[in-house]
Amino acid sequence: MQRDGINLPNLYVGLVHYPVYNKRGNIVCTAVTNLDIHDIARCAKTFGVQVGYIINPLDSQKTLVKRIIHHWTEGAGALYNPARKQALERIQVRTTLKEVIEEISEAHHTPVKTVATDARWQRRTVSYRKMHELLCDRPQPYLLVLGTGWGLAREVLEESDYILAPIEGTFTYNHLSVRSAAAVILDRLVGNRQRGGTENGFHRNN
């Protein structure tokens, strides 16, 4: 895939609402938020992500997402804000992470590599620099998996091919919104370095 003559990886994003943890450590299904849909869409458009998947098993939540997408891509919102239309066209809704993985793998005729995210350091954590190199060197598809609530369930982390290093700020506070984290992560992984994108060398070595 190319953008302005620049080769981009076959990168996808999945925003997972189940299975994730709540603050008590229980596995739950979180509710979709309107802000997440819009901001993940804008991140996807900005950084050349092929599709941003909103993953939620509840029919009521999937219906809500579809209504929002329709409003901004085919309804009155498409005329009111054409730029938002372009972004929301990259969003799709699916029931499970497994469904998304199978869909991407089938489209590319090769298994997709999953890149999970977590706010804590894990034994298999890889740096942004390493993941950037993998994305640039390998033509196969990658799926960046973002968790809502208090993070992805352990089973998702264990089944992923990679676990990306957590975002660390200046202090110990570590509660970025998922849409803020998505923007930071995508800039570090695929931001245009020649046009001011963040360098990905200021992170802990693995």
PDB file of C-alpha atoms in Angstrom:
ATOM      1  CA  MET A   1       0.000   0.000   0.000  1.00  0.00           C
ATOM      2  CA  GLN A   2       1.303   3.491  -0.852  1.00  0.00           C
ATOM      3  CA  ARG A   3       0.518   7.007   0.357  1.00  0.00           C
ATOM      4  CA  ASP A   4       2.183   9.976  -1.354  1.00  0.00           C
ATOM      5  CA  GLY A   5       4.749   7.612  -2.810  1.00  0.00           C
ATOM      6  CA  ILE A   6       5.496   6.097   0.608  1.00  0.00           C
ATOM      7  CA  ASN A   7       5.144   2.356   1.121  1.00  0.00           C
ATOM      8  CA  LEU A   8       2.841   1.643   4.055  1.00  0.00           C
ATOM      9  CA  PRO A   9       2.343  -1.674   5.859  1.00  0.00           C
ATOM     10  CA  ASN A  10      -0.874  -3.650   5.585  1.00  0.00           C
ATOM     11  CA  LEU A  11      -2.002  -2.378   8.967  1.00  0.00           C
ATOM     12  CA  TYR A  12      -5.410  -2.785  10.585  1.00  0.00           C
ATOM     13  CA  VAL A  13      -6.745  -1.700  13.968  1.00  0.00           C
ATOM     14  CA  GLY A  14      -9.217  -3.555  16.163  1.00  0.00           C
ATOM     15  CA  LEU A  15     -10.906  -1.856  19.126  1.00  0.00           C
ATOM     16  CA  VAL A  16     -11.987  -4.692  21.419  1.00  0.00           C
ATOM     17  CA  HIS A  17     -14.924  -4.357  23.823  1.00  0.00           C
ATOM     18  CA  TYR A  18     -14.951  -8.041  24.798  1.00  0.00           C
ATOM     19  CA  PRO A  19     -13.143  -9.780  26.395  1.00  0.00           C
ATOM     20  CA  VAL A  20     -11.704  -6.948  28.506  1.00  0.00           C
ATOM     21  CA  TYR A  21     -11.339  -6.276  32.236  1.00  0.00           C
ATOM     22  CA  ASN A  22     -13.255  -3.895  34.452  1.00  0.00           C
ATOM     23  CA  LYS A  23     -11.616  -2.139  37.415  1.00  0.00           C
ATOM     24  CA  ARG A  24     -12.302  -5.170  39.644  1.00  0.00           C
ATOM     25  CA  GLY A  25     -10.467  -7.512  37.307  1.00  0.00           C
ATOM     26  CA  ASN A  26     -13.612  -9.206  35.997  1.00  0.00           C
ATOM     27  CA  ILE A  27     -14.003  -9.970  32.301  1.00  0.00           C
ATOM     28  CA  VAL A  28     -16.784  -7.817  30.867  1.00  0.00           C
ATOM     29  CA  CYS A  29     -18.157  -6.352  27.658  1.00  0.00           C
ATOM     30  CA  THR A  30     -17.776  -2.577  27.602  1.00  0.00           C
ATOM     31  CA  ALA A  31     -20.083  -0.146  25.851  1.00  0.00           C
ATOM     32  CA  VAL A  32     -19.120   1.552  22.608  1.00  0.00           C
ATOM     33  CA  THR A  33     -18.541   5.295  22.889  1.00  0.00           C
ATOM     34  CA  ASN A  34     -19.217   7.753  20.097  1.00  0.00           C
ATOM     35  CA  LEU A  35     -15.892   9.519  20.683  1.00  0.00           C
ATOM     36  CA  ASP A  36     -13.923   6.296  20.239  1.00  0.00           C
ATOM     37  CA  ILE A  37     -15.565   5.589  16.892  1.00  0.00           C
ATOM     38  CA  HIS A  38     -14.821   9.043  15.513  1.00  0.00           C
ATOM     39  CA  ASP A  39     -11.284   9.319  16.839  1.00  0.00           C
ATOM     40  CA  ILE A  40     -10.226   5.804  15.837  1.00  0.00           C
ATOM     41  CA  ALA A  41     -11.610   6.586  12.378  1.00  0.00           C
ATOM     42  CA  ARG A  42      -9.607   9.787  12.125  1.00  0.00           C
ATOM     43  CA  CYS A  43      -6.464   8.011  13.294  1.00  0.00           C
ATOM     44  CA  ALA A  44      -7.035   5.296  10.700  1.00  0.00           C
ATOM     45  CA  LYS A  45      -7.412   7.834   7.909  1.00  0.00           C
ATOM     46  CA  THR A  46      -4.434   9.913   9.053  1.00  0.00           C
ATOM     47  CA  PHE A  47      -1.986   7.027   9.341  1.00  0.00           C
ATOM     48  CA  GLY A  48      -3.087   4.893   6.397  1.00  0.00           C
ATOM     49  CA  VAL A  49      -4.744   2.113   8.384  1.00  0.00           C
ATOM     50  CA  GLN A  50      -6.753   0.001   5.973  1.00  0.00           C
ATOM     51  CA  VAL A  51      -9.701  -0.727   8.269  1.00  0.00           C
ATOM     52  CA  GLY A  52     -10.547   0.189  11.844  1.00  0.00           C
ATOM     53  CA  TYR A  53     -12.718  -2.523  13.387  1.00  0.00           C
ATOM     54  CA  ILE A  54     -15.093  -1.863  16.274  1.00  0.00           C
ATOM     55  CA  ILE A  55     -15.423  -5.281  17.928  1.00  0.00           C
ATOM     56  CA  ASN A  56     -18.434  -5.892  20.155  1.00  0.00           C
ATOM     57  CA  PRO A  57     -20.644  -9.007  20.457  1.00  0.00           C
ATOM     58  CA  LEU A  58     -23.835  -7.204  21.516  1.00  0.00           C
ATOM     59  CA  ASP A  59     -26.406  -6.654  18.774  1.00  0.00           C
ATOM     60  CA  SER A  60     -27.563  -3.369  20.306  1.00  0.00           C
ATOM     61  CA  GLN A  61     -24.019  -2.018  20.278  1.00  0.00           C
ATOM     62  CA  LYS A  62     -23.353  -3.145  16.717  1.00  0.00           C
ATOM     63  CA  THR A  63     -26.590  -1.507  15.603  1.00  0.00           C
ATOM     64  CA  LEU A  64     -25.506   1.740  17.254  1.00  0.00           C
ATOM     65  CA  VAL A  65     -22.135   1.696  15.492  1.00  0.00           C
ATOM     66  CA  LYS A  66     -23.757   0.995  12.134  1.00  0.00           C
ATOM     67  CA  ARG A  67     -26.172   3.902  12.619  1.00  0.00           C
ATOM     68  CA  ILE A  68     -23.305   6.261  13.376  1.00  0.00           C
ATOM     69  CA  ILE A  69     -21.309   5.066  10.375  1.00  0.00           C
ATOM     70  CA  HIS A  70     -24.341   5.397   8.099  1.00  0.00           C
ATOM     71  CA  HIS A  71     -25.084   8.931   9.295  1.00  0.00           C
ATOM     72  CA  TRP A  72     -21.580  10.156   8.515  1.00  0.00           C
ATOM     73  CA  THR A  73     -20.963   8.193   5.308  1.00  0.00           C
ATOM     74  CA  GLU A  74     -24.372   8.122   3.615  1.00  0.00           C
ATOM     75  CA  GLY A  75     -26.701  10.324   5.664  1.00  0.00           C
ATOM     76  CA  ALA A  76     -26.823  14.047   6.377  1.00  0.00           C
ATOM     77  CA  GLY A  77     -23.434  13.959   8.054  1.00  0.00           C
ATOM     78  CA  ALA A  78     -21.732  13.049   4.780  1.00  0.00           C
ATOM     79  CA  LEU A  79     -22.724  16.402   3.267  1.00  0.00           C
ATOM     80  CA  TYR A  80     -22.207  18.363   6.463  1.00  0.00           C
ATOM     81  CA  ASN A  81     -18.647  17.104   7.026  1.00  0.00           C
ATOM     82  CA  PRO A  82     -17.000  15.408   4.011  1.00  0.00           C
ATOM     83  CA  ALA A  83     -13.723  14.986   5.903  1.00  0.00           C
ATOM     84  CA  ARG A  84     -15.488  13.009   8.608  1.00  0.00           C
ATOM     85  CA  LYS A  85     -17.102  10.904   5.883  1.00  0.00           C
ATOM     86  CA  GLN A  86     -13.660   9.937   4.579  1.00  0.00           C
ATOM     87  CA  ALA A  87     -12.596   8.859   8.048  1.00  0.00           C
ATOM     88  CA  LEU A  88     -15.738   6.912   8.955  1.00  0.00           C
ATOM     89  CA  GLU A  89     -15.564   5.008   5.662  1.00  0.00           C
ATOM     90  CA  ARG A  90     -12.625   3.142   7.205  1.00  0.00           C
ATOM     91  CA  ILE A  91     -14.669   1.832  10.133  1.00  0.00           C
ATOM     92  CA  GLN A  92     -16.411  -1.532  10.222  1.00  0.00           C
ATOM     93  CA  VAL A  93     -18.106  -3.384  13.056  1.00  0.00           C
ATOM     94  CA  ARG A  94     -17.600  -7.070  13.845  1.00  0.00           C
ATOM     95  CA  THR A  95     -18.706  -9.472  16.563  1.00  0.00           C
ATOM     96  CA  THR A  96     -15.430 -11.081  17.666  1.00  0.00           C
ATOM     97  CA  LEU A  97     -11.688 -10.631  17.351  1.00  0.00           C
ATOM     98  CA  LYS A  98     -11.501 -14.104  15.820  1.00  0.00           C
ATOM     99  CA  GLU A  99     -13.859 -13.003  13.048  1.00  0.00           C
ATOM    100  CA  VAL A 100     -11.631 -10.022  12.268  1.00  0.00           C
ATOM    101  CA  ILE A 101      -8.480 -12.151  12.210  1.00  0.00           C
ATOM    102  CA  GLU A 102     -10.066 -14.640   9.823  1.00  0.00           C
ATOM    103  CA  GLU A 103     -11.400 -11.874   7.564  1.00  0.00           C
ATOM    104  CA  ILE A 104      -8.031 -10.140   7.202  1.00  0.00           C
ATOM    105  CA  SER A 105      -6.149 -13.413   6.710  1.00  0.00           C
ATOM    106  CA  GLU A 106      -8.568 -14.483   3.998  1.00  0.00           C
ATOM    107  CA  ALA A 107      -8.311 -11.122   2.217  1.00  0.00           C
ATOM    108  CA  HIS A 108      -4.509 -11.323   2.081  1.00  0.00           C
ATOM    109  CA  HIS A 109      -4.239 -15.096   1.630  1.00  0.00           C
ATOM    110  CA  THR A 110      -1.796 -15.231   4.536  1.00  0.00           C
ATOM    111  CA  PRO A 111      -2.147 -15.257   8.329  1.00  0.00           C
ATOM    112  CA  VAL A 112      -2.417 -11.835   9.929  1.00  0.00           C
ATOM    113  CA  LYS A 113       0.024 -11.031  12.736  1.00  0.00           C
ATOM    114  CA  THR A 114      -1.697  -9.694  15.838  1.00  0.00           C
ATOM    115  CA  VAL A 115      -0.085  -6.933  17.897  1.00  0.00           C
ATOM    116  CA  ALA A 116      -1.729  -6.588  21.301  1.00  0.00           C
ATOM    117  CA  THR A 117      -1.419  -3.533  23.535  1.00  0.00           C
ATOM    118  CA  ASP A 118      -1.313  -3.269  27.304  1.00  0.00           C
ATOM    119  CA  ALA A 119      -0.558  -0.600  29.895  1.00  0.00           C
ATOM    120  CA  ARG A 120       1.862  -2.945  31.687  1.00  0.00           C
ATOM    121  CA  TRP A 121       5.181  -4.426  30.670  1.00  0.00           C
ATOM    122  CA  GLN A 122       4.861  -8.069  29.630  1.00  0.00           C
ATOM    123  CA  ARG A 123       7.410 -10.829  29.247  1.00  0.00           C
ATOM    124  CA  ARG A 124       6.987 -10.804  25.461  1.00  0.00           C
ATOM    125  CA  THR A 125       6.896  -7.031  25.067  1.00  0.00           C
ATOM    126  CA  VAL A 126       8.483  -5.627  21.896  1.00  0.00           C
ATOM    127  CA  SER A 127       9.661  -2.056  21.408  1.00  0.00           C
ATOM    128  CA  TYR A 128       8.180   0.434  18.984  1.00  0.00           C
ATOM    129  CA  ARG A 129      11.427   0.477  17.038  1.00  0.00           C
ATOM    130  CA  LYS A 130      11.346  -3.297  16.585  1.00  0.00           C
ATOM    131  CA  MET A 131       7.681  -3.298  15.569  1.00  0.00           C
ATOM    132  CA  HIS A 132       8.280  -0.407  13.169  1.00  0.00           C
ATOM    133  CA  GLU A 133      11.025  -2.468  11.516  1.00  0.00           C
ATOM    134  CA  LEU A 134       8.768  -5.510  11.267  1.00  0.00           C
ATOM    135  CA  LEU A 135       5.983  -3.463   9.704  1.00  0.00           C
ATOM    136  CA  CYS A 136       8.370  -2.019   7.135  1.00  0.00           C
ATOM    137  CA  ASP A 137      10.179  -5.246   6.297  1.00  0.00           C
ATOM    138  CA  ARG A 138       7.291  -7.685   5.999  1.00  0.00           C
ATOM    139  CA  PRO A 139       4.441  -7.320   3.485  1.00  0.00           C
ATOM    140  CA  GLN A 140       2.034  -9.484   5.462  1.00  0.00           C
ATOM    141  CA  PRO A 141      -0.929  -7.919   7.290  1.00  0.00           C
ATOM    142  CA  TYR A 142      -0.770  -6.784  10.903  1.00  0.00           C
ATOM    143  CA  LEU A 143      -3.660  -6.148  13.281  1.00  0.00           C
ATOM    144  CA  LEU A 144      -3.098  -3.693  16.125  1.00  0.00           C
ATOM    145  CA  VAL A 145      -5.396  -4.812  18.949  1.00  0.00           C
ATOM    146  CA  LEU A 146      -6.556  -2.120  21.376  1.00  0.00           C
ATOM    147  CA  GLY A 147      -8.505  -2.838  24.536  1.00  0.00           C
ATOM    148  CA  THR A 148     -11.238  -0.804  26.187  1.00  0.00           C
ATOM    149  CA  GLY A 149     -12.160  -0.828  29.883  1.00  0.00           C
ATOM    150  CA  TRP A 150      -9.141  -1.784  31.981  1.00  0.00           C
ATOM    151  CA  GLY A 151      -7.365  -3.637  29.212  1.00  0.00           C
ATOM    152  CA  LEU A 152      -7.434  -6.748  27.094  1.00  0.00           C
ATOM    153  CA  ALA A 153      -8.122 -10.077  28.770  1.00  0.00           C
ATOM    154  CA  ARG A 154      -5.117 -12.275  29.456  1.00  0.00           C
ATOM    155  CA  GLU A 155      -6.252 -14.776  26.824  1.00  0.00           C
ATOM    156  CA  VAL A 156      -6.021 -12.114  24.106  1.00  0.00           C
ATOM    157  CA  LEU A 157      -2.489 -11.184  25.152  1.00  0.00           C
ATOM    158  CA  GLU A 158      -1.396 -14.813  25.285  1.00  0.00           C
ATOM    159  CA  GLU A 159      -2.782 -15.589  21.840  1.00  0.00           C
ATOM    160  CA  SER A 160      -1.241 -12.526  20.184  1.00  0.00           C
ATOM    161  CA  ASP A 161       1.914 -12.720  18.090  1.00  0.00           C
ATOM    162  CA  TYR A 162       3.379  -9.599  19.685  1.00  0.00           C
ATOM    163  CA  ILE A 163       2.681  -7.389  22.700  1.00  0.00           C
ATOM    164  CA  LEU A 164       3.634  -3.777  22.152  1.00  0.00           C
ATOM    165  CA  ALA A 165       5.481  -1.809  24.824  1.00  0.00           C
ATOM    166  CA  PRO A 166       3.212   0.346  26.991  1.00  0.00           C
ATOM    167  CA  ILE A 167       3.128   4.117  26.602  1.00  0.00           C
ATOM    168  CA  GLU A 168       5.066   5.694  29.459  1.00  0.00           C
ATOM    169  CA  GLY A 169       4.729   9.327  30.426  1.00  0.00           C
ATOM    170  CA  THR A 170       6.864  11.473  32.682  1.00  0.00           C
ATOM    171  CA  PHE A 171       5.160  10.308  35.880  1.00  0.00           C
ATOM    172  CA  THR A 172       3.538   7.113  37.144  1.00  0.00           C
ATOM    173  CA  TYR A 173       0.008   8.090  36.039  1.00  0.00           C
ATOM    174  CA  ASN A 174      -0.928   5.615  33.327  1.00  0.00           C
ATOM    175  CA  HIS A 175      -4.555   6.045  32.285  1.00  0.00           C
ATOM    176  CA  LEU A 176      -4.665   7.380  28.740  1.00  0.00           C
ATOM    177  CA  SER A 177      -7.945   7.030  26.886  1.00  0.00           C
ATOM    178  CA  VAL A 178      -7.802   4.334  24.236  1.00  0.00           C
ATOM    179  CA  ARG A 179      -8.257   6.889  21.461  1.00  0.00           C
ATOM    180  CA  SER A 180      -5.311   8.937  22.785  1.00  0.00           C
ATOM    181  CA  ALA A 181      -3.209   5.792  23.001  1.00  0.00           C
ATOM    182  CA  ALA A 182      -4.165   4.852  19.441  1.00  0.00           C
ATOM    183  CA  ALA A 183      -2.906   8.185  18.114  1.00  0.00           C
ATOM    184  CA  VAL A 184       0.403   7.915  19.989  1.00  0.00           C
ATOM    185  CA  ILE A 185       0.967   4.306  18.945  1.00  0.00           C
ATOM    186  CA  LEU A 186       0.180   4.847  15.275  1.00  0.00           C
ATOM    187  CA  ASP A 187       2.429   7.895  15.085  1.00  0.00           C
ATOM    188  CA  ARG A 188       5.304   5.928  16.625  1.00  0.00           C
ATOM    189  CA  LEU A 189       4.775   2.963  14.318  1.00  0.00           C
ATOM    190  CA  VAL A 190       3.959   4.539  10.959  1.00  0.00           C
ATOM    191  CA  GLY A 191       4.134   8.325  11.346  1.00  0.00           C
ATOM    192  CA  ASN A 192       5.845  10.121   8.462  1.00  0.00           C
ATOM    193  CA  ARG A 193       9.351  10.836   9.806  1.00  0.00           C
ATOM    194  CA  GLN A 194      10.156  13.194   6.933  1.00  0.00           C
ATOM    195  CA  ARG A 195       7.213  15.418   7.850  1.00  0.00           C
ATOM    196  CA  GLY A 196       7.584  15.684  11.575  1.00  0.00           C
ATOM    197  CA  GLY A 197       6.421  12.290  12.810  1.00  0.00           C
ATOM    198  CA  THR A 198       7.724  11.193  16.199  1.00  0.00           C
ATOM    199  CA  GLU A 199      11.007   9.317  16.153  1.00  0.00           C
ATOM    200  CA  ASN A 200      10.662   5.845  17.642  1.00  0.00           C
ATOM    201  CA  GLY A 201      13.949   5.610  19.511  1.00  0.00           C
ATOM    202  CA  PHE A 202      13.082   6.967  22.952  1.00  0.00           C
ATOM    203  CA  HIS A 203      11.765   3.744  24.419  1.00  0.00           C
ATOM    204  CA  ARG A 204      13.104   0.998  26.597  1.00  0.00           C
ATOM    205  CA  ASN A 205      15.204  -1.549  24.731  1.00  0.00           C
ATOM    206  CA  ASN A 206      14.029  -5.158  24.669  1.00  0.00           C
TER     207      ASN A 206
END
